[in-house]
GROMACS .gro file of C-alpha atoms in nm:
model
  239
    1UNK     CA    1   2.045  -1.160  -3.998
    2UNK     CA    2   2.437  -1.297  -3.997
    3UNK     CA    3   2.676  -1.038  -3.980
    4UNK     CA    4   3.033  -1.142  -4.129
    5UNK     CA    5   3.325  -0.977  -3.908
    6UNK     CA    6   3.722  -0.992  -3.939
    7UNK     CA    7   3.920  -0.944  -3.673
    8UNK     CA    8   4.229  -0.714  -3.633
    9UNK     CA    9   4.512  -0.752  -3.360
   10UNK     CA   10   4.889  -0.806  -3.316
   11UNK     CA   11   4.841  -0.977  -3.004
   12UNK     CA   12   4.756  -1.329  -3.074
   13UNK     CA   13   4.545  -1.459  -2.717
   14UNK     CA   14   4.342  -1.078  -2.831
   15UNK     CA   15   4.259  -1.275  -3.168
   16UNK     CA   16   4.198  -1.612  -2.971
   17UNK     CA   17   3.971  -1.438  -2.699
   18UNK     CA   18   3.790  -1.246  -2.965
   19UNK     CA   19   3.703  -1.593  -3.185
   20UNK     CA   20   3.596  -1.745  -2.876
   21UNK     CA   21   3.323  -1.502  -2.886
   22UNK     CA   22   3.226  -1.453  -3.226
   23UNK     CA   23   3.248  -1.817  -3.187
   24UNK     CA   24   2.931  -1.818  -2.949
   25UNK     CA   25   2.753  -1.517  -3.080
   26UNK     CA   26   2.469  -1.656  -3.297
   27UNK     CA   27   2.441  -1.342  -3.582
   28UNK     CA   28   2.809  -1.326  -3.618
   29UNK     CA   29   3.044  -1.506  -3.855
   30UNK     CA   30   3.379  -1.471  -3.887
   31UNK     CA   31   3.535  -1.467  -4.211
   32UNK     CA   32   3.914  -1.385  -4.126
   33UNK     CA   33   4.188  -1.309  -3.869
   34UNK     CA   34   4.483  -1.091  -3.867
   35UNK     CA   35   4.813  -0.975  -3.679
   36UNK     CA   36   4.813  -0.656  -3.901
   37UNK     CA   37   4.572  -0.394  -4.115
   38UNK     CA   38   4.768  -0.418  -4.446
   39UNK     CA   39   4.718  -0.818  -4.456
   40UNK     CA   40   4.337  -0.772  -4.436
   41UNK     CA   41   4.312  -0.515  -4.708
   42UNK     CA   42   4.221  -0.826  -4.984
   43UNK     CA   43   3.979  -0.991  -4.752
   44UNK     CA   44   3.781  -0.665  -4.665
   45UNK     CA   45   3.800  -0.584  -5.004
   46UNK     CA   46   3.689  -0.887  -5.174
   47UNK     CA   47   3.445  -0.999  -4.989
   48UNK     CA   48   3.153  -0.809  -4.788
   49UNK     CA   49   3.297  -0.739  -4.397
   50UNK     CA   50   3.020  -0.623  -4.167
   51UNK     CA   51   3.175  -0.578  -3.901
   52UNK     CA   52   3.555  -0.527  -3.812
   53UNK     CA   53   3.703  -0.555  -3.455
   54UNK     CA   54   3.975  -0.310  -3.495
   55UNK     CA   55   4.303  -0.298  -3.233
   56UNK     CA   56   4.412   0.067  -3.239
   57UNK     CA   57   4.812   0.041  -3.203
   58UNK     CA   58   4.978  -0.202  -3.429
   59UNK     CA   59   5.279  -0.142  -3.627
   60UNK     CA   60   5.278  -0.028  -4.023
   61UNK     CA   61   4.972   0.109  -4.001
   62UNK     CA   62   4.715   0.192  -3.678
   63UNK     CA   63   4.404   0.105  -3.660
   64UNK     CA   64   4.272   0.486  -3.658
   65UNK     CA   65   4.466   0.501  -3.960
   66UNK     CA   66   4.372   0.214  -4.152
   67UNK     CA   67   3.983   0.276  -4.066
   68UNK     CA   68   3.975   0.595  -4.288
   69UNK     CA   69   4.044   0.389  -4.589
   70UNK     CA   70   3.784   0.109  -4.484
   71UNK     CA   71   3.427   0.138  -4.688
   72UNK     CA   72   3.116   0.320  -4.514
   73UNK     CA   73   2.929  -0.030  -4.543
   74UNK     CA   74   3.188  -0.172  -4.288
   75UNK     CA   75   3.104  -0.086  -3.943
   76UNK     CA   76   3.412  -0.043  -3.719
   77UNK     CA   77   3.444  -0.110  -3.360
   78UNK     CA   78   3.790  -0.036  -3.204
   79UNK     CA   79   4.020  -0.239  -2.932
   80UNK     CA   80   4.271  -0.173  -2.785
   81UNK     CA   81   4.435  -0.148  -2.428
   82UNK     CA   82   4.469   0.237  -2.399
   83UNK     CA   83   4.145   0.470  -2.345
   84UNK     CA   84   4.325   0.799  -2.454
   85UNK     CA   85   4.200   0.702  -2.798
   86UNK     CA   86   3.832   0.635  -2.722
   87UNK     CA   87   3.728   1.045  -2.891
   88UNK     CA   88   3.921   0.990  -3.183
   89UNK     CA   89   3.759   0.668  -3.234
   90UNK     CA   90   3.363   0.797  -3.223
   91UNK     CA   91   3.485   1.092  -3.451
   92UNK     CA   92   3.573   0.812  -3.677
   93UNK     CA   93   3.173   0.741  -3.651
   94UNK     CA   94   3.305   0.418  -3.477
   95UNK     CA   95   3.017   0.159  -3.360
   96UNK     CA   96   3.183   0.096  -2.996
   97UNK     CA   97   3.509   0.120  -2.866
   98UNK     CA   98   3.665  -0.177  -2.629
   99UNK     CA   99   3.858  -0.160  -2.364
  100UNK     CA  100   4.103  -0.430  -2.277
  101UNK     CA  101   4.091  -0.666  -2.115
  102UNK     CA  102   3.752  -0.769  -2.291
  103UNK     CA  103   3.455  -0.926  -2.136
  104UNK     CA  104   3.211  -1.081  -2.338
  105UNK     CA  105   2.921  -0.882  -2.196
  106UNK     CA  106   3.097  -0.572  -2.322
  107UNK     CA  107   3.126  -0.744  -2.660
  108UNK     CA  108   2.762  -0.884  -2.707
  109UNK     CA  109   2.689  -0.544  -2.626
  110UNK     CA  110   2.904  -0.396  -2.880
  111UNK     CA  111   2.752  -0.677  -3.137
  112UNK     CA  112   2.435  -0.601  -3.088
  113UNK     CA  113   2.490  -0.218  -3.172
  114UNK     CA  114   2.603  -0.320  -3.487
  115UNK     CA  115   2.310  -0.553  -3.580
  116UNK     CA  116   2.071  -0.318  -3.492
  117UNK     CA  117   2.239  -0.087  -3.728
  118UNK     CA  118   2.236  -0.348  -4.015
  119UNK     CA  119   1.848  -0.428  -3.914
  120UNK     CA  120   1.803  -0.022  -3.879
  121UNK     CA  121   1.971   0.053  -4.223
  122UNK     CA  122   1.796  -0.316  -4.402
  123UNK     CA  123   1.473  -0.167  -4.289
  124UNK     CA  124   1.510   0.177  -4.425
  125UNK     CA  125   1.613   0.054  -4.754
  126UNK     CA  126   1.326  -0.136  -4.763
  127UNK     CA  127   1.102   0.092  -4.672
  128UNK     CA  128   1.243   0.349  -4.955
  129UNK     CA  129   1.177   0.096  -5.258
  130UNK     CA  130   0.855   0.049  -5.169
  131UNK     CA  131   0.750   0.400  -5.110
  132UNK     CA  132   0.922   0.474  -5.415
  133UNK     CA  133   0.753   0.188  -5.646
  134UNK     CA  134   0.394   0.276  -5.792
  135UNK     CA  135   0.290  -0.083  -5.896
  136UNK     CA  136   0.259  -0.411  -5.771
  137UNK     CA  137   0.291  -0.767  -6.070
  138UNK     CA  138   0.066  -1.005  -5.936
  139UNK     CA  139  -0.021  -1.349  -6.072
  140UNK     CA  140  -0.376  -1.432  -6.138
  141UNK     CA  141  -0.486  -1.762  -6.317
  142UNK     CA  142  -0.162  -1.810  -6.583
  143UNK     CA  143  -0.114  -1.405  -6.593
  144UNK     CA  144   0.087  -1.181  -6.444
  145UNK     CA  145  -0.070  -0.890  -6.432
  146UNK     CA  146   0.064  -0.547  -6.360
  147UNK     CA  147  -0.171  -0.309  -6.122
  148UNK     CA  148  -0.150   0.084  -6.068
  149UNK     CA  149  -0.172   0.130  -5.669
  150UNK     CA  150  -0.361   0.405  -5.808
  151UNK     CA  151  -0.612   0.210  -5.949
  152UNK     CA  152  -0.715   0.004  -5.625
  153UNK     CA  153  -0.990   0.107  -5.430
  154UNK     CA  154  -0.965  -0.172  -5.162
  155UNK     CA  155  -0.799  -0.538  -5.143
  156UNK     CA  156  -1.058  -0.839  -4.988
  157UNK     CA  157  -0.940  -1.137  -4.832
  158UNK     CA  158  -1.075  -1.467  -4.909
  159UNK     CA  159  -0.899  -1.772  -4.715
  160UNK     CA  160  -0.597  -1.805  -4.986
  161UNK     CA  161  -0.649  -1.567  -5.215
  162UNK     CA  162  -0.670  -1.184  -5.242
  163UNK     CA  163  -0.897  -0.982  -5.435
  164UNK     CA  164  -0.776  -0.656  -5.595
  165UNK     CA  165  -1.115  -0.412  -5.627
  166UNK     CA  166  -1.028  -0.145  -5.899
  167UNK     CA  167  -1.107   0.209  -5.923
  168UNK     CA  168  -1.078   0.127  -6.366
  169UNK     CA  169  -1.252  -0.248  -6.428
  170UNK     CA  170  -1.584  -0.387  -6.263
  171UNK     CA  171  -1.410  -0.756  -6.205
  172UNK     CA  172  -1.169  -0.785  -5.948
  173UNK     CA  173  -0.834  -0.950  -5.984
  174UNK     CA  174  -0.762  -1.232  -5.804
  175UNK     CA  175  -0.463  -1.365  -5.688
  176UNK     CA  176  -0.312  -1.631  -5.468
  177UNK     CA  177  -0.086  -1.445  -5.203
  178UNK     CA  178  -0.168  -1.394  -4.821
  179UNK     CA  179  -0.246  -1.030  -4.688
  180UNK     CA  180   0.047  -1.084  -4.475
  181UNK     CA  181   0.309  -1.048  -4.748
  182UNK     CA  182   0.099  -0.783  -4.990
  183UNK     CA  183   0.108  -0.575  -4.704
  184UNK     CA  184   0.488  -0.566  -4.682
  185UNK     CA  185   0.494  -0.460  -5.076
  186UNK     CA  186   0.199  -0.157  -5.005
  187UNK     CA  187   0.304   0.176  -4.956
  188UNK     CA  188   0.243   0.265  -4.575
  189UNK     CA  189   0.134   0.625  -4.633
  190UNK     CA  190  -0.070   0.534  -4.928
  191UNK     CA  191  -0.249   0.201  -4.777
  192UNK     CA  192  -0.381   0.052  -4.464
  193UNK     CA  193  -0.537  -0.203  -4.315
  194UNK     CA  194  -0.830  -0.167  -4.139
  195UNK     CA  195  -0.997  -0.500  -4.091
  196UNK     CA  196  -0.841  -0.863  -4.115
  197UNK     CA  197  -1.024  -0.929  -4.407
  198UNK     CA  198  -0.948  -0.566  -4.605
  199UNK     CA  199  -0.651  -0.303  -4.676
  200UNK     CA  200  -0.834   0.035  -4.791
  201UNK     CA  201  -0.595   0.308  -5.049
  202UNK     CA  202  -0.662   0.612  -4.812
  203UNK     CA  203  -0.631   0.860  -5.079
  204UNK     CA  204  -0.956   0.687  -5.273
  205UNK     CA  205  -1.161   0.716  -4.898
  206UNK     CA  206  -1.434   0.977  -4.973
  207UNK     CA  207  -1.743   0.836  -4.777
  208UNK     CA  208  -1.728   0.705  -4.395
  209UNK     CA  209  -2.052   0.595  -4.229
  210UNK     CA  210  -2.130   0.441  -3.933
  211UNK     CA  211  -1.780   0.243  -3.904
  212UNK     CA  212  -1.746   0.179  -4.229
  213UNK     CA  213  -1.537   0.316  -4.529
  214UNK     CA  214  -1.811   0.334  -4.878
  215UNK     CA  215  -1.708   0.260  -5.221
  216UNK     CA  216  -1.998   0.287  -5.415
  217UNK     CA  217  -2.214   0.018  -5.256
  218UNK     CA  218  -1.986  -0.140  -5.127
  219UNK     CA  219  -1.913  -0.100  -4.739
  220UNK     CA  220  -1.563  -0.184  -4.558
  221UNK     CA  221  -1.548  -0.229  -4.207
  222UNK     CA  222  -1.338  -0.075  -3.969
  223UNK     CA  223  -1.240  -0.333  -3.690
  224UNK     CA  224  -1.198  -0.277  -3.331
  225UNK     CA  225  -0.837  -0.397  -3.365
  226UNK     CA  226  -0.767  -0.124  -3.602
  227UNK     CA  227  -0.978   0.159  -3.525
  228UNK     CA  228  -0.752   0.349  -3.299
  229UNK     CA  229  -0.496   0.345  -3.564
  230UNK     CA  230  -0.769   0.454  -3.837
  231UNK     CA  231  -0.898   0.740  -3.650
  232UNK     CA  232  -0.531   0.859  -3.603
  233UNK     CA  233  -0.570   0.916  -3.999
  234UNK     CA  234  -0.869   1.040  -4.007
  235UNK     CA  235  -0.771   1.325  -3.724
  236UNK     CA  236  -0.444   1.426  -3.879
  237UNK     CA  237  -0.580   1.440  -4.214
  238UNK     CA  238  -0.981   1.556  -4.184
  239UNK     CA  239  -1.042   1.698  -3.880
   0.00000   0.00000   0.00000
């Protein structure tokens, strides 16, 4: 993940020493520099900012100022030379607030805050689209075919290919993905994996015997690998 980041100061050698380490900070890019707030209004406007390294007294406009105009999606973190301002700048929800003169441990530790929020807030929105979808397209042969994750009793591995076992139709549908990436488009709560070779939909599990899960005549084993997270299920939700 690259985070894009402008930087905000009327000192110049504070801009210099801050580009030197964006400059050697791997997930950061820097898309702008500037000697006051009102100049950077177009760039952080036009373009998506990440993250903005804010100096707190500057003339026109300070930096506690200009952040309540700046977009939730734009994570602040403040700098400046005086700590009298470090409260007002977490009730500002602020990432991190800098103290000059700047190290760069102080500031990879700042950066990092703000990618794991990015990561954090990347991984939450993923995880909301997929709880909230209720089918998966898949291609099989020269189809795409459209599948209820209501309808699937269990998916089957074989080398390339996955095999889709419905609850509706005798013949499974196959389809060239890995179980690697299907997983990542399943519902969690609805679907889990519980062998290297097979994902099970919990809510169609009505028969367990002898380490496996039984769907008619077929039976699914549960691996070692995965039991401990299996019988977690089972004991929150059957016992």
């Amino acid at each position: 993940m690259k985070l894009k980041c402008v930087i905000i100061d009327d000192e110049p050698l504070a801009i210099d020493l801050l580009k030197t380490y964006v400059a050697k900070t791997p997930f950061l890019e820097l898309t702008g520099t500037f000697n006051n707030a009102l100049s950077a209004i177009d760039t952080i406007n036009n373009g998506k900012t990440d993250v903005l390294f804010l100096d707190i007294n500057m003339p026109q406009i300070t930096g506690l100022e200009f952040s309540k105009t700046l977009p939730p999606t734009t994570k602040i973190i403040f700098t400046t030379a005086y700590d009298q301002y470090a409260v007002d700048g977490f009730r500002l929800n602020a990432l991190d607030y800098l103290l000059k003169p700047i190290n760069y441990t102080e500031f990879l530790q700042a950066a990092n805050k703000a990618l794991e929020w990015f990561k954090l807030t990347a991984a939450s929105s993923n995880d909301n689209a997929a709880s909230s979808a209720t089918s998966i397209f898949v291609k099989s042969g020269y189809r795409m075919e459209k599948i209820e994750f209501d309808d699937i009793l269990y998916i089957e591995n074989q080398k390339d290919y996955v095999k889709f076992h419905l609850e509706t139709q005798k013949e499974p549908v196959s389809s060239l993905m890995s179980m690697q990436s299907l997983e990542e488009k399943l519902p969690e709560k609805q679907f889990m994996r519980v062998h290297r070779s097979f994902i099970v939909n919990l809510d169609k599990i009505k028969t367990i015997e002898r380490n496996c899960i039984v769907f008619g005549k077929e039976y699914i084993p549960v691996s070692e690998s995965y039991k401990a997270k299996f019988m977690d299920f089972l004991n929150k939700h059957f016992f």
